[in-house]
XYZ file of N, CA and C in Angstrom:
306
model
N -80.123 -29.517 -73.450
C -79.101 -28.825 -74.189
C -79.218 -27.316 -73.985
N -80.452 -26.714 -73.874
C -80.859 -25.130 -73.576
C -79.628 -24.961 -72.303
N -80.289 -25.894 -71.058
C -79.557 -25.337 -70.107
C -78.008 -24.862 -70.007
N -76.936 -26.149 -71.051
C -76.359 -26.127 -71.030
C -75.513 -24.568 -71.661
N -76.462 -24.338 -72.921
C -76.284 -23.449 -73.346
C -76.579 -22.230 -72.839
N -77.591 -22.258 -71.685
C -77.283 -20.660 -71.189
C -76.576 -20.989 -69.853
N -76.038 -21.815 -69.555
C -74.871 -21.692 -68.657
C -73.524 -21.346 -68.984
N -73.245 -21.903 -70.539
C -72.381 -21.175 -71.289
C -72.221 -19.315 -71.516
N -73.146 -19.129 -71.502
C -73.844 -17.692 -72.328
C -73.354 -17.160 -70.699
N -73.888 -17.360 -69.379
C -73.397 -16.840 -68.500
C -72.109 -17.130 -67.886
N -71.508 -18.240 -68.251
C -70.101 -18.096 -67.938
C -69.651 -16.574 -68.687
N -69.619 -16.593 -69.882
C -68.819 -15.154 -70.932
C -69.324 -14.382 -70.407
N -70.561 -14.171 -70.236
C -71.167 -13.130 -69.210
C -70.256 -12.509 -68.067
N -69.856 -13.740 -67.216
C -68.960 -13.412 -66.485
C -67.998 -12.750 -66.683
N -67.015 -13.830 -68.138
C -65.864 -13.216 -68.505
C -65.980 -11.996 -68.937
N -66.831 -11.345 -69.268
C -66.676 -9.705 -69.966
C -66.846 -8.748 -68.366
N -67.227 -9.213 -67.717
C -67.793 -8.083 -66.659
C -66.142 -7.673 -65.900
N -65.983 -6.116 -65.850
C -64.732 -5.602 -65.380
C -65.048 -5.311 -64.176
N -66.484 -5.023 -63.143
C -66.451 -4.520 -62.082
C -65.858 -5.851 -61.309
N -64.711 -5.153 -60.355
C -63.924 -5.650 -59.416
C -64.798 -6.559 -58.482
N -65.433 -5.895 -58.074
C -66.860 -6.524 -56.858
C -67.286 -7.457 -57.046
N -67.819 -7.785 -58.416
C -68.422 -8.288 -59.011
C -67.424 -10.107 -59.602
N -66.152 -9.372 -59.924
C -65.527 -10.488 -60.224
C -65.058 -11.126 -59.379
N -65.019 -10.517 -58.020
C -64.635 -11.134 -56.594
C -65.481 -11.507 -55.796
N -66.813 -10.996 -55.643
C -68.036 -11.311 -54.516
C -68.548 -12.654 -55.201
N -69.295 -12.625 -56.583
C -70.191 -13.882 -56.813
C -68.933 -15.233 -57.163
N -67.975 -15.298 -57.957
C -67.379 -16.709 -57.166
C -67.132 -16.822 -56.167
N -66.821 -15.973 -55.216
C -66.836 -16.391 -53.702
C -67.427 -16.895 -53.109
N -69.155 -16.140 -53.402
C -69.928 -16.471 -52.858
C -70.597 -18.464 -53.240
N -70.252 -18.244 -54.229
C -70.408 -19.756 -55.229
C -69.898 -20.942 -54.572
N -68.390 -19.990 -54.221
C -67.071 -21.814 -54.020
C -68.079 -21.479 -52.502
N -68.209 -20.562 -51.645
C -68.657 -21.210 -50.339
C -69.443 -21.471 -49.912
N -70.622 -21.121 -50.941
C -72.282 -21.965 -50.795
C -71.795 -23.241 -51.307
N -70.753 -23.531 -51.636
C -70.124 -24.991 -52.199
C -69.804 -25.706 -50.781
N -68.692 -25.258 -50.532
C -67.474 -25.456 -49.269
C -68.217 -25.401 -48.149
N -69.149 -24.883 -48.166
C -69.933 -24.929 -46.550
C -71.044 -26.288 -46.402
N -71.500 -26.859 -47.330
C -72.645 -27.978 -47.353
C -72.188 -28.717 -46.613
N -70.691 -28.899 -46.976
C -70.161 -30.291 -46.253
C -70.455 -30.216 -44.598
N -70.549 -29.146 -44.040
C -70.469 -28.657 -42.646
C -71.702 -28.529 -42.213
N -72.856 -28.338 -43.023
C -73.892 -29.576 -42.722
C -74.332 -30.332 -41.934
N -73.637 -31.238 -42.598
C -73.269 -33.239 -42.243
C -73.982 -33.116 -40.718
N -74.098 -32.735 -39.391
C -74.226 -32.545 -38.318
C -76.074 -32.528 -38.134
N -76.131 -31.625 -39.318
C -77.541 -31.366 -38.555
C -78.303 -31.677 -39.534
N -77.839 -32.758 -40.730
C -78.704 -33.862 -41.804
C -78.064 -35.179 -41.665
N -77.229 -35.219 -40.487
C -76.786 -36.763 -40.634
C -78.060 -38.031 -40.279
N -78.478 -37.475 -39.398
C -80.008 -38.398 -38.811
C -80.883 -38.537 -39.994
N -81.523 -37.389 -40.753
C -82.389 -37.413 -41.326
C -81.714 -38.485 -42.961
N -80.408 -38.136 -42.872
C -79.924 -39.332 -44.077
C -80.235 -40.720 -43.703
N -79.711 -40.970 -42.230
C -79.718 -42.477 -42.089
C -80.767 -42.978 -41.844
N -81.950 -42.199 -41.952
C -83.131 -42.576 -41.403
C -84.119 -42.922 -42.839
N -83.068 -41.884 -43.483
C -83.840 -42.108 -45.006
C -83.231 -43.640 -45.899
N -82.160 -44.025 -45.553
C -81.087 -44.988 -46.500
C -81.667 -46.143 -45.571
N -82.044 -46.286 -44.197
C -82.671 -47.224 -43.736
C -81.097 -47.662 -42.584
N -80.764 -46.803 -42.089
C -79.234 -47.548 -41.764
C -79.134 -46.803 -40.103
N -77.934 -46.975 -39.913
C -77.469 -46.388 -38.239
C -76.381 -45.366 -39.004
N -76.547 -44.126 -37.978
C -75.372 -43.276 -38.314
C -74.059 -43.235 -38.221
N -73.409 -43.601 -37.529
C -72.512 -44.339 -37.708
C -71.829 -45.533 -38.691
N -72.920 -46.227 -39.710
C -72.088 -46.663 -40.688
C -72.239 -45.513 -41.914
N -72.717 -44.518 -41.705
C -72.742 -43.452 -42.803
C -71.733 -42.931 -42.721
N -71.138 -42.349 -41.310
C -69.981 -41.511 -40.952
C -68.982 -41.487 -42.066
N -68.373 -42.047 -42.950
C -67.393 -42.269 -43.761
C -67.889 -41.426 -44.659
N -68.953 -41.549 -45.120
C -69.263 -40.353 -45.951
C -68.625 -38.786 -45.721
N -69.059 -38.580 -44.672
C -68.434 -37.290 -43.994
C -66.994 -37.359 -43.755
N -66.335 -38.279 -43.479
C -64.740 -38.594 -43.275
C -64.214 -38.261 -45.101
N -64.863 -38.772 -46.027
C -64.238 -39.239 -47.636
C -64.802 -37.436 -47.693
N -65.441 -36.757 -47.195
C -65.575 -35.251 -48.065
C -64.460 -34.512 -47.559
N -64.295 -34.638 -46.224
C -63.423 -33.624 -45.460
C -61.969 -33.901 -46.005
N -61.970 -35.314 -46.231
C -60.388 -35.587 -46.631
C -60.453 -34.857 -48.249
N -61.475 -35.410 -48.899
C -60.866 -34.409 -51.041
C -60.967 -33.264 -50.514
N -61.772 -32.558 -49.571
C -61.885 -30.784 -49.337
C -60.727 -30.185 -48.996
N -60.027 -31.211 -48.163
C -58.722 -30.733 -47.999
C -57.671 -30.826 -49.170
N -57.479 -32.200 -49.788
C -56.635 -32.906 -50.499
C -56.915 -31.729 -51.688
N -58.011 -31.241 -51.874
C -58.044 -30.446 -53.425
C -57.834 -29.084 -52.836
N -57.922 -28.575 -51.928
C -57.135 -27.033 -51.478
C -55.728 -27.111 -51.592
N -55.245 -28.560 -51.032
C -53.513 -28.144 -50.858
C -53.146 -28.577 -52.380
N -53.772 -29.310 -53.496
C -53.223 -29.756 -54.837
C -53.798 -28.772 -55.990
N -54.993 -28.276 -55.478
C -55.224 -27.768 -56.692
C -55.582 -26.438 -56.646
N -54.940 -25.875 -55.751
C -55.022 -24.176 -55.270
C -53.989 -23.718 -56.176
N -53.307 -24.166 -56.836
C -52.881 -23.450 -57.374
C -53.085 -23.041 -58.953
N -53.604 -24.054 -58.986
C -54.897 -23.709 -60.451
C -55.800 -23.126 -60.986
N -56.427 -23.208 -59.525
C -57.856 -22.267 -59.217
C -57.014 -20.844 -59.695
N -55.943 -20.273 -58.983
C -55.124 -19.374 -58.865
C -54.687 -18.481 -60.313
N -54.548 -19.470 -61.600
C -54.420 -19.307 -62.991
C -55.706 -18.729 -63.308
N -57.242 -19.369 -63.241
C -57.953 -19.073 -63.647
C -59.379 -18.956 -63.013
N -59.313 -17.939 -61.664
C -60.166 -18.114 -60.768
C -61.744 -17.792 -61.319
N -62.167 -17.404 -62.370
C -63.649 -17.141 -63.000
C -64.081 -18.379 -63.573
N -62.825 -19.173 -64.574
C -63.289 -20.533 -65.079
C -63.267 -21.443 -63.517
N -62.367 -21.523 -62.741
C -62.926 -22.481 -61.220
C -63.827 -22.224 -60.732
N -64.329 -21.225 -60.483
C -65.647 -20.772 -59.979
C -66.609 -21.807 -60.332
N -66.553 -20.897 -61.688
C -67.660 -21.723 -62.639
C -67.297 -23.132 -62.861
N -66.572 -24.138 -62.923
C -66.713 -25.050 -62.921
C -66.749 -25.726 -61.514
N -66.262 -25.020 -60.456
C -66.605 -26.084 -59.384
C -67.726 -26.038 -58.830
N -68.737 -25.007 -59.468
C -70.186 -24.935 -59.168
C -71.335 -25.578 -60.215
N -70.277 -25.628 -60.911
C -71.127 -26.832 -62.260
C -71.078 -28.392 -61.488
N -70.060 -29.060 -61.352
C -69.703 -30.350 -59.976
C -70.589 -30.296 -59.095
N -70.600 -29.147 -58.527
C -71.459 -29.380 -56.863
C -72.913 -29.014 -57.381
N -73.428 -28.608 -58.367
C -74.732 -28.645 -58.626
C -75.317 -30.049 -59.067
N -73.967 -30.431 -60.092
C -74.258 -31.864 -60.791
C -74.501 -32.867 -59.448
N -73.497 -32.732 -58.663
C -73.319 -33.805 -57.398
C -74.966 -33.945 -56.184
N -75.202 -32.538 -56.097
C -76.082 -32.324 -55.278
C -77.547 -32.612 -55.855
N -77.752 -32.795 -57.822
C -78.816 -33.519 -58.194
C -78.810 -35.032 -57.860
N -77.573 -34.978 -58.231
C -77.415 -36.977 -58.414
C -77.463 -37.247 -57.299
């Protein structure tokens, strides 16, 4: 519950801060330490299938099902992000942290 709560405490954090730089560099930097993992896939695909016990090639779909929502949620939900680009930030880095424990 702590964590949750100082992830809260630094979201508002966020919301109060007026420097320009600041409100533009670190979600950026966030969504594309996000947006870039997927691109990856290339040079951890072996070490996955080697770990799941499998051939790479029946993993491949994995990498096919990211590239397709990466796209599918730029062209549907860009324009949302767009309303409230400090709360997307922060929540699509709350997802890809959650995703990347589980």
């Amino acid at each position: 519950m702590k964590v949750w709560h100082s992830l809260l405490n630094f979201s508002t954090l966020m919301m109060k801060l007026n420097n320009k730089w600041l409100n533009g560099a670190i979600p950026a930097l966030l969504i594309h330490c996000s947006i870039g993992t997927v691109y990856c896939w290339s040079l951890l695909k072996d070490a996955i299938a080697a770990q799941l016990g499998s051939s790479v090639a029946s993993i491949e779909w994995a990498f096919s099902l990211a590239i397709f929502f990466l796209g599918m949620s730029a062209a549907f939900g860009g324009n949302l992000v767009e309303k409230n680009v400090k709360r997307s930030a922060f929540l699509s880095t709350i997802c890809f942290t959650l995703g990347m424990i589980g």
